[in-house]
Amino acid sequence: MTQKLTVLIIEDEHTICDFMAKTLNAHDYKTITAHTGREGLAYLTSSLPDLVLLDLGLPDMDGIEIIKETRQWSSIPIIVISARNQEKEKVGALDIGADDYITKPFGTYELMARIRTAIRHSNKILDDHVNNNRPYSAGGLVVDFEKRRVTVNDKEVHLTRVEYKIVSLLAKNSGKVITYDTIINEVWGPYADDNNRILRVNMANIRRKIEETPGEPKYIFTELGVGYRMLEDENLS
Ligand code: CA
């Protein structure tokens, strides 16, 4: 089982919203739809989507405000859906952190191409120090970022979305200590509880799934009071 990418669609025009959701579902993406800005912001923090399709003209707030708020804590790719003749709005949206825009009306091919590009680009930024999206591999553990697939000694490991996010974050920064706060911020956003309990629970589950002896981990080490460190990628050391 590979992890499907989740796209959050924030768009008040139901016809367009449904069209995008159907198109994405047909291309094997999961979708969450919101018809107001407030709803959209709530989903952003609660559902941890991989990409956002955002209409700028929403009934309760300006899409620009959503980009501003989101960019304070997240680099999630945002593609703005705009009407024709909204050049100023598009530029404004890009200036404050949107990744791309698509103009209504648009077709399936264009929509899918924009989404693929935005996701590829965001992976690249995350992977700054690692070339492309080459899988992480060390001591029999392989994390394939493109397929979102984790295997131990060629056996597939079934992780939840949150568990996968934690593992891939650590794998992309393998060999480095990643603090609890950084992980919590990256995975759950800034509105998550301050305490590390939820992270510890997830880590216990991850270890149960990937470590031969969870009490003596060989892939993900605890740096007491600081965070976690993943065994360094064999291709890096
Ligand atoms: Ca609208």
CSV table of C-alpha atoms and ligand atoms in Angstrom, one decimal:
chain,number,residue,atom,x,y,z
A,1,MET,CA,0.0,0.0,0.0
A,2,THR,CA,1.4,3.4,-1.0
A,3,GLN,CA,0.3,6.6,0.7
A,4,LYS,CA,-2.0,8.6,-1.5
A,5,LEU,CA,-1.4,12.3,-1.7
A,6,THR,CA,-4.1,14.4,-0.2
A,7,VAL,CA,-5.3,17.6,-1.9
A,8,LEU,CA,-7.4,20.2,0.0
A,9,ILE,CA,-9.7,22.1,-2.3
A,10,ILE,CA,-10.9,25.4,-1.0
A,11,GLU,CA,-13.5,26.7,-3.4
A,12,ASP,CA,-17.0,28.1,-2.9
A,13,GLU,CA,-18.2,27.3,-6.5
A,14,HIS,CA,-19.6,23.8,-6.1
A,15,THR,CA,-19.4,22.9,-9.8
A,16,ILE,CA,-15.7,23.7,-10.0
A,17,CYS,CA,-15.1,22.1,-6.6
A,18,ASP,CA,-16.8,18.8,-7.7
A,19,PHE,CA,-15.0,18.8,-11.0
A,20,MET,CA,-11.6,19.1,-9.4
A,21,ALA,CA,-12.4,16.5,-6.7
A,22,LYS,CA,-13.6,14.0,-9.3
A,23,THR,CA,-10.6,14.7,-11.6
A,24,LEU,CA,-8.1,14.2,-8.7
A,25,ASN,CA,-9.9,11.1,-7.4
A,26,ALA,CA,-9.6,9.6,-10.9
A,27,HIS,CA,-5.9,10.2,-10.8
A,28,ASP,CA,-5.5,8.5,-7.4
A,29,TYR,CA,-5.4,11.5,-5.2
A,30,LYS,CA,-7.4,11.8,-2.0
A,31,THR,CA,-9.4,15.0,-1.7
A,32,ILE,CA,-10.9,17.1,1.0
A,33,THR,CA,-13.2,20.0,0.1
A,34,ALA,CA,-14.0,23.2,1.9
A,35,HIS,CA,-16.4,25.9,0.7
A,36,THR,CA,-15.4,28.7,3.0
A,37,GLY,CA,-12.1,30.1,4.2
A,38,ARG,CA,-12.6,29.2,7.8
A,39,GLU,CA,-13.4,25.6,6.9
A,40,GLY,CA,-10.3,25.5,4.7
A,41,LEU,CA,-8.0,26.8,7.4
A,42,ALA,CA,-9.4,24.2,9.9
A,43,TYR,CA,-8.7,21.4,7.4
A,44,LEU,CA,-5.2,22.7,6.8
A,45,THR,CA,-4.2,22.1,10.4
A,46,SER,CA,-6.4,19.0,11.1
A,47,SER,CA,-6.0,17.0,7.9
A,48,LEU,CA,-2.4,17.7,6.9
A,49,PRO,CA,-3.0,17.8,3.2
A,50,ASP,CA,0.0,17.6,0.7
A,51,LEU,CA,-1.2,20.4,-1.5
A,52,VAL,CA,-3.9,23.1,-1.5
A,53,LEU,CA,-6.0,24.3,-4.4
A,54,LEU,CA,-7.3,27.7,-3.3
A,55,ASP,CA,-9.9,30.0,-4.7
A,56,LEU,CA,-9.1,33.6,-4.0
A,57,GLY,CA,-12.7,34.8,-3.8
A,58,LEU,CA,-14.3,33.1,-0.9
A,59,PRO,CA,-17.6,34.1,0.8
A,60,ASP,CA,-16.1,34.7,4.3
A,61,MET,CA,-12.6,35.8,3.6
A,62,ASP,CA,-10.0,36.6,1.0
A,63,GLY,CA,-7.9,33.7,-0.2
A,64,ILE,CA,-4.8,35.9,0.3
A,65,GLU,CA,-5.4,35.8,4.0
A,66,ILE,CA,-5.3,32.1,3.9
A,67,ILE,CA,-2.0,32.1,2.2
A,68,LYS,CA,-0.6,34.6,4.7
A,69,GLU,CA,-1.7,32.6,7.7
A,70,THR,CA,-0.6,29.3,6.2
A,71,ARG,CA,2.9,30.6,5.3
A,72,GLN,CA,3.6,31.5,8.9
A,73,TRP,CA,4.0,27.9,9.7
A,74,SER,CA,3.9,25.7,6.6
A,75,SER,CA,5.6,25.4,3.2
A,76,ILE,CA,2.8,23.2,1.8
A,77,PRO,CA,2.4,23.8,-2.0
A,78,ILE,CA,-0.5,26.2,-2.7
A,79,ILE,CA,-2.0,26.6,-6.1
A,80,VAL,CA,-4.3,29.5,-6.5
A,81,ILE,CA,-7.5,29.1,-8.7
A,82,SER,CA,-8.3,32.5,-10.2
A,83,ALA,CA,-10.7,34.0,-12.6
A,84,ARG,CA,-9.5,35.7,-15.8
A,85,ASN,CA,-8.5,39.3,-15.4
A,86,GLN,CA,-7.3,38.8,-11.9
A,87,GLU,CA,-3.6,39.4,-12.7
A,88,LYS,CA,-3.1,41.7,-9.8
A,89,GLU,CA,-4.5,39.1,-7.4
A,90,LYS,CA,-2.4,36.3,-8.9
A,91,VAL,CA,0.8,38.3,-8.5
A,92,GLY,CA,-0.2,39.3,-5.0
A,93,ALA,CA,-0.8,35.6,-4.2
A,94,LEU,CA,2.5,34.5,-5.6
A,95,ASP,CA,4.3,37.4,-3.8
A,96,ILE,CA,3.1,36.2,-0.4
A,97,GLY,CA,3.9,32.6,-1.0
A,98,ALA,CA,1.5,30.8,-3.4
A,99,ASP,CA,3.4,28.4,-5.6
A,100,ASP,CA,1.5,28.7,-8.8
A,101,TYR,CA,-1.9,29.6,-10.2
A,102,ILE,CA,-4.4,28.2,-12.6
A,103,THR,CA,-7.0,30.3,-14.5
A,104,LYS,CA,-10.6,29.3,-14.8
A,105,PRO,CA,-11.8,27.6,-16.9
A,106,PHE,CA,-9.1,24.9,-17.1
A,107,GLY,CA,-9.0,21.4,-18.2
A,108,THR,CA,-8.0,18.1,-16.6
A,109,TYR,CA,-4.6,18.0,-18.2
A,110,GLU,CA,-3.6,21.4,-17.1
A,111,LEU,CA,-4.8,20.9,-13.6
A,112,MET,CA,-2.9,17.6,-13.2
A,113,ALA,CA,0.3,19.1,-14.7
A,114,ARG,CA,0.2,22.0,-12.2
A,115,ILE,CA,-0.3,19.7,-9.3
A,116,ARG,CA,2.5,17.4,-10.3
A,117,THR,CA,4.9,20.3,-10.8
A,118,ALA,CA,4.1,21.9,-7.4
A,119,ILE,CA,4.5,18.6,-5.5
A,120,ARG,CA,7.8,17.8,-7.3
A,121,HIS,CA,9.1,21.3,-6.5
A,122,SER,CA,8.1,21.1,-2.8
A,123,ASN,CA,9.9,17.7,-2.5
A,124,LYS,CA,12.9,19.3,-4.0
A,125,ILE,CA,13.0,22.0,-1.4
A,126,LEU,CA,12.7,19.5,1.4
A,127,ASP,CA,15.5,17.5,-0.2
A,128,ASP,CA,17.8,20.4,-0.5
A,129,HIS,CA,20.9,18.5,0.6
A,130,VAL,CA,19.9,15.2,-1.0
A,131,ASN,CA,19.9,14.8,-4.7
A,132,ASN,CA,16.4,14.5,-6.3
A,133,ASN,CA,14.0,12.2,-4.6
A,134,ARG,CA,16.4,9.3,-4.2
A,135,PRO,CA,15.1,6.8,-1.6
A,136,TYR,CA,16.6,6.7,1.8
A,137,SER,CA,18.4,3.5,2.5
A,138,ALA,CA,20.2,2.2,5.6
A,139,GLY,CA,20.6,-1.1,7.3
A,140,GLY,CA,17.8,-2.7,5.4
A,141,LEU,CA,15.3,0.1,5.9
A,142,VAL,CA,14.2,1.9,2.7
A,143,VAL,CA,12.0,4.9,2.5
A,144,ASP,CA,10.9,5.6,-1.1
A,145,PHE,CA,9.7,9.2,-1.1
A,146,GLU,CA,8.2,9.1,-4.5
A,147,LYS,CA,6.2,6.0,-3.9
A,148,ARG,CA,5.7,6.9,-0.3
A,149,ARG,CA,6.7,3.4,0.5
A,150,VAL,CA,8.6,2.0,3.5
A,151,THR,CA,10.2,-1.4,3.6
A,152,VAL,CA,12.4,-3.3,6.0
A,153,ASN,CA,14.4,-6.0,4.5
A,154,ASP,CA,12.2,-5.8,1.4
A,155,LYS,CA,9.1,-6.3,3.5
A,156,GLU,CA,6.5,-3.5,3.2
A,157,VAL,CA,5.7,-1.6,6.4
A,158,HIS,CA,2.2,-0.1,6.7
A,159,LEU,CA,2.4,3.3,8.3
A,160,THR,CA,-0.4,5.7,9.0
A,161,ARG,CA,-0.1,9.2,7.3
A,162,VAL,CA,1.3,10.8,10.4
A,163,GLU,CA,3.8,8.0,11.0
A,164,TYR,CA,4.9,8.3,7.4
A,165,LYS,CA,5.4,12.0,7.8
A,166,ILE,CA,7.6,11.5,10.8
A,167,VAL,CA,9.6,8.8,9.2
A,168,SER,CA,10.1,10.7,5.9
A,169,LEU,CA,11.1,13.9,7.8
A,170,LEU,CA,13.7,12.0,9.8
A,171,ALA,CA,14.9,10.1,6.7
A,172,LYS,CA,15.3,13.3,4.7
A,173,ASN,CA,17.4,14.6,7.5
A,174,SER,CA,19.1,11.3,8.3
A,175,GLY,CA,22.1,11.5,10.6
A,176,LYS,CA,20.9,14.8,12.1
A,177,VAL,CA,19.1,15.3,15.3
A,178,ILE,CA,15.6,16.7,14.7
A,179,THR,CA,14.1,18.4,17.7
A,180,TYR,CA,10.7,17.4,19.1
A,181,ASP,CA,9.4,20.9,18.4
A,182,THR,CA,10.6,20.8,14.8
A,183,ILE,CA,8.9,17.5,14.2
A,184,ILE,CA,5.7,18.5,15.9
A,185,ASN,CA,5.7,21.8,13.9
A,186,GLU,CA,6.4,20.0,10.6
A,187,VAL,CA,3.8,17.3,11.2
A,188,TRP,CA,1.0,18.8,13.1
A,189,GLY,CA,1.5,22.6,12.7
A,190,PRO,CA,1.9,25.3,15.4
A,191,TYR,CA,-1.5,24.7,16.9
A,192,ALA,CA,-0.6,21.3,18.2
A,193,ASP,CA,-0.3,20.7,21.9
A,194,ASP,CA,3.0,21.7,23.4
A,195,ASN,CA,3.6,18.4,25.1
A,196,ASN,CA,5.4,15.6,23.2
A,197,ARG,CA,3.0,12.9,24.2
A,198,ILE,CA,1.4,12.5,20.8
A,199,LEU,CA,4.8,12.3,19.2
A,200,ARG,CA,6.0,9.7,21.7
A,201,VAL,CA,2.9,7.6,21.0
A,202,ASN,CA,3.5,7.7,17.3
A,203,MET,CA,7.2,7.0,17.7
A,204,ALA,CA,6.4,3.9,19.8
A,205,ASN,CA,4.1,2.7,17.0
A,206,ILE,CA,6.7,3.4,14.3
A,207,ARG,CA,9.3,1.5,16.3
A,208,ARG,CA,7.0,-1.4,16.8
A,209,LYS,CA,6.6,-1.6,13.0
A,210,ILE,CA,10.1,-1.1,11.8
A,211,GLU,CA,12.5,-2.1,14.6
A,212,GLU,CA,13.3,-5.7,15.3
A,213,THR,CA,13.7,-4.9,19.0
A,214,PRO,CA,11.7,-1.7,19.7
A,215,GLY,CA,13.5,-1.2,23.0
A,216,GLU,CA,16.9,-1.2,21.3
A,217,PRO,CA,16.2,0.7,18.1
A,218,LYS,CA,18.7,0.5,15.3
A,219,TYR,CA,17.0,2.9,12.9
A,220,ILE,CA,15.6,5.8,14.9
A,221,PHE,CA,17.5,6.8,18.0
A,222,THR,CA,16.2,8.9,20.9
A,223,GLU,CA,18.3,12.0,21.8
A,224,LEU,CA,17.0,12.4,25.3
A,225,GLY,CA,15.3,15.7,25.9
A,226,VAL,CA,16.2,16.9,22.4
A,227,GLY,CA,14.6,14.8,19.7
A,228,TYR,CA,15.2,11.9,17.4
A,229,ARG,CA,17.9,11.0,15.0
A,230,MET,CA,17.7,8.5,12.1
A,231,LEU,CA,20.5,6.2,11.1
A,232,GLU,CA,22.5,8.0,8.4
A,233,ASP,CA,21.6,7.2,4.8
A,234,GLU,CA,24.1,4.7,3.4
A,235,ASN,CA,24.5,6.9,0.3
A,236,LEU,CA,25.5,9.8,2.4
A,237,SER,CA,28.0,8.3,4.7
B,1,CA,CA,-15.2,32.1,-5.6
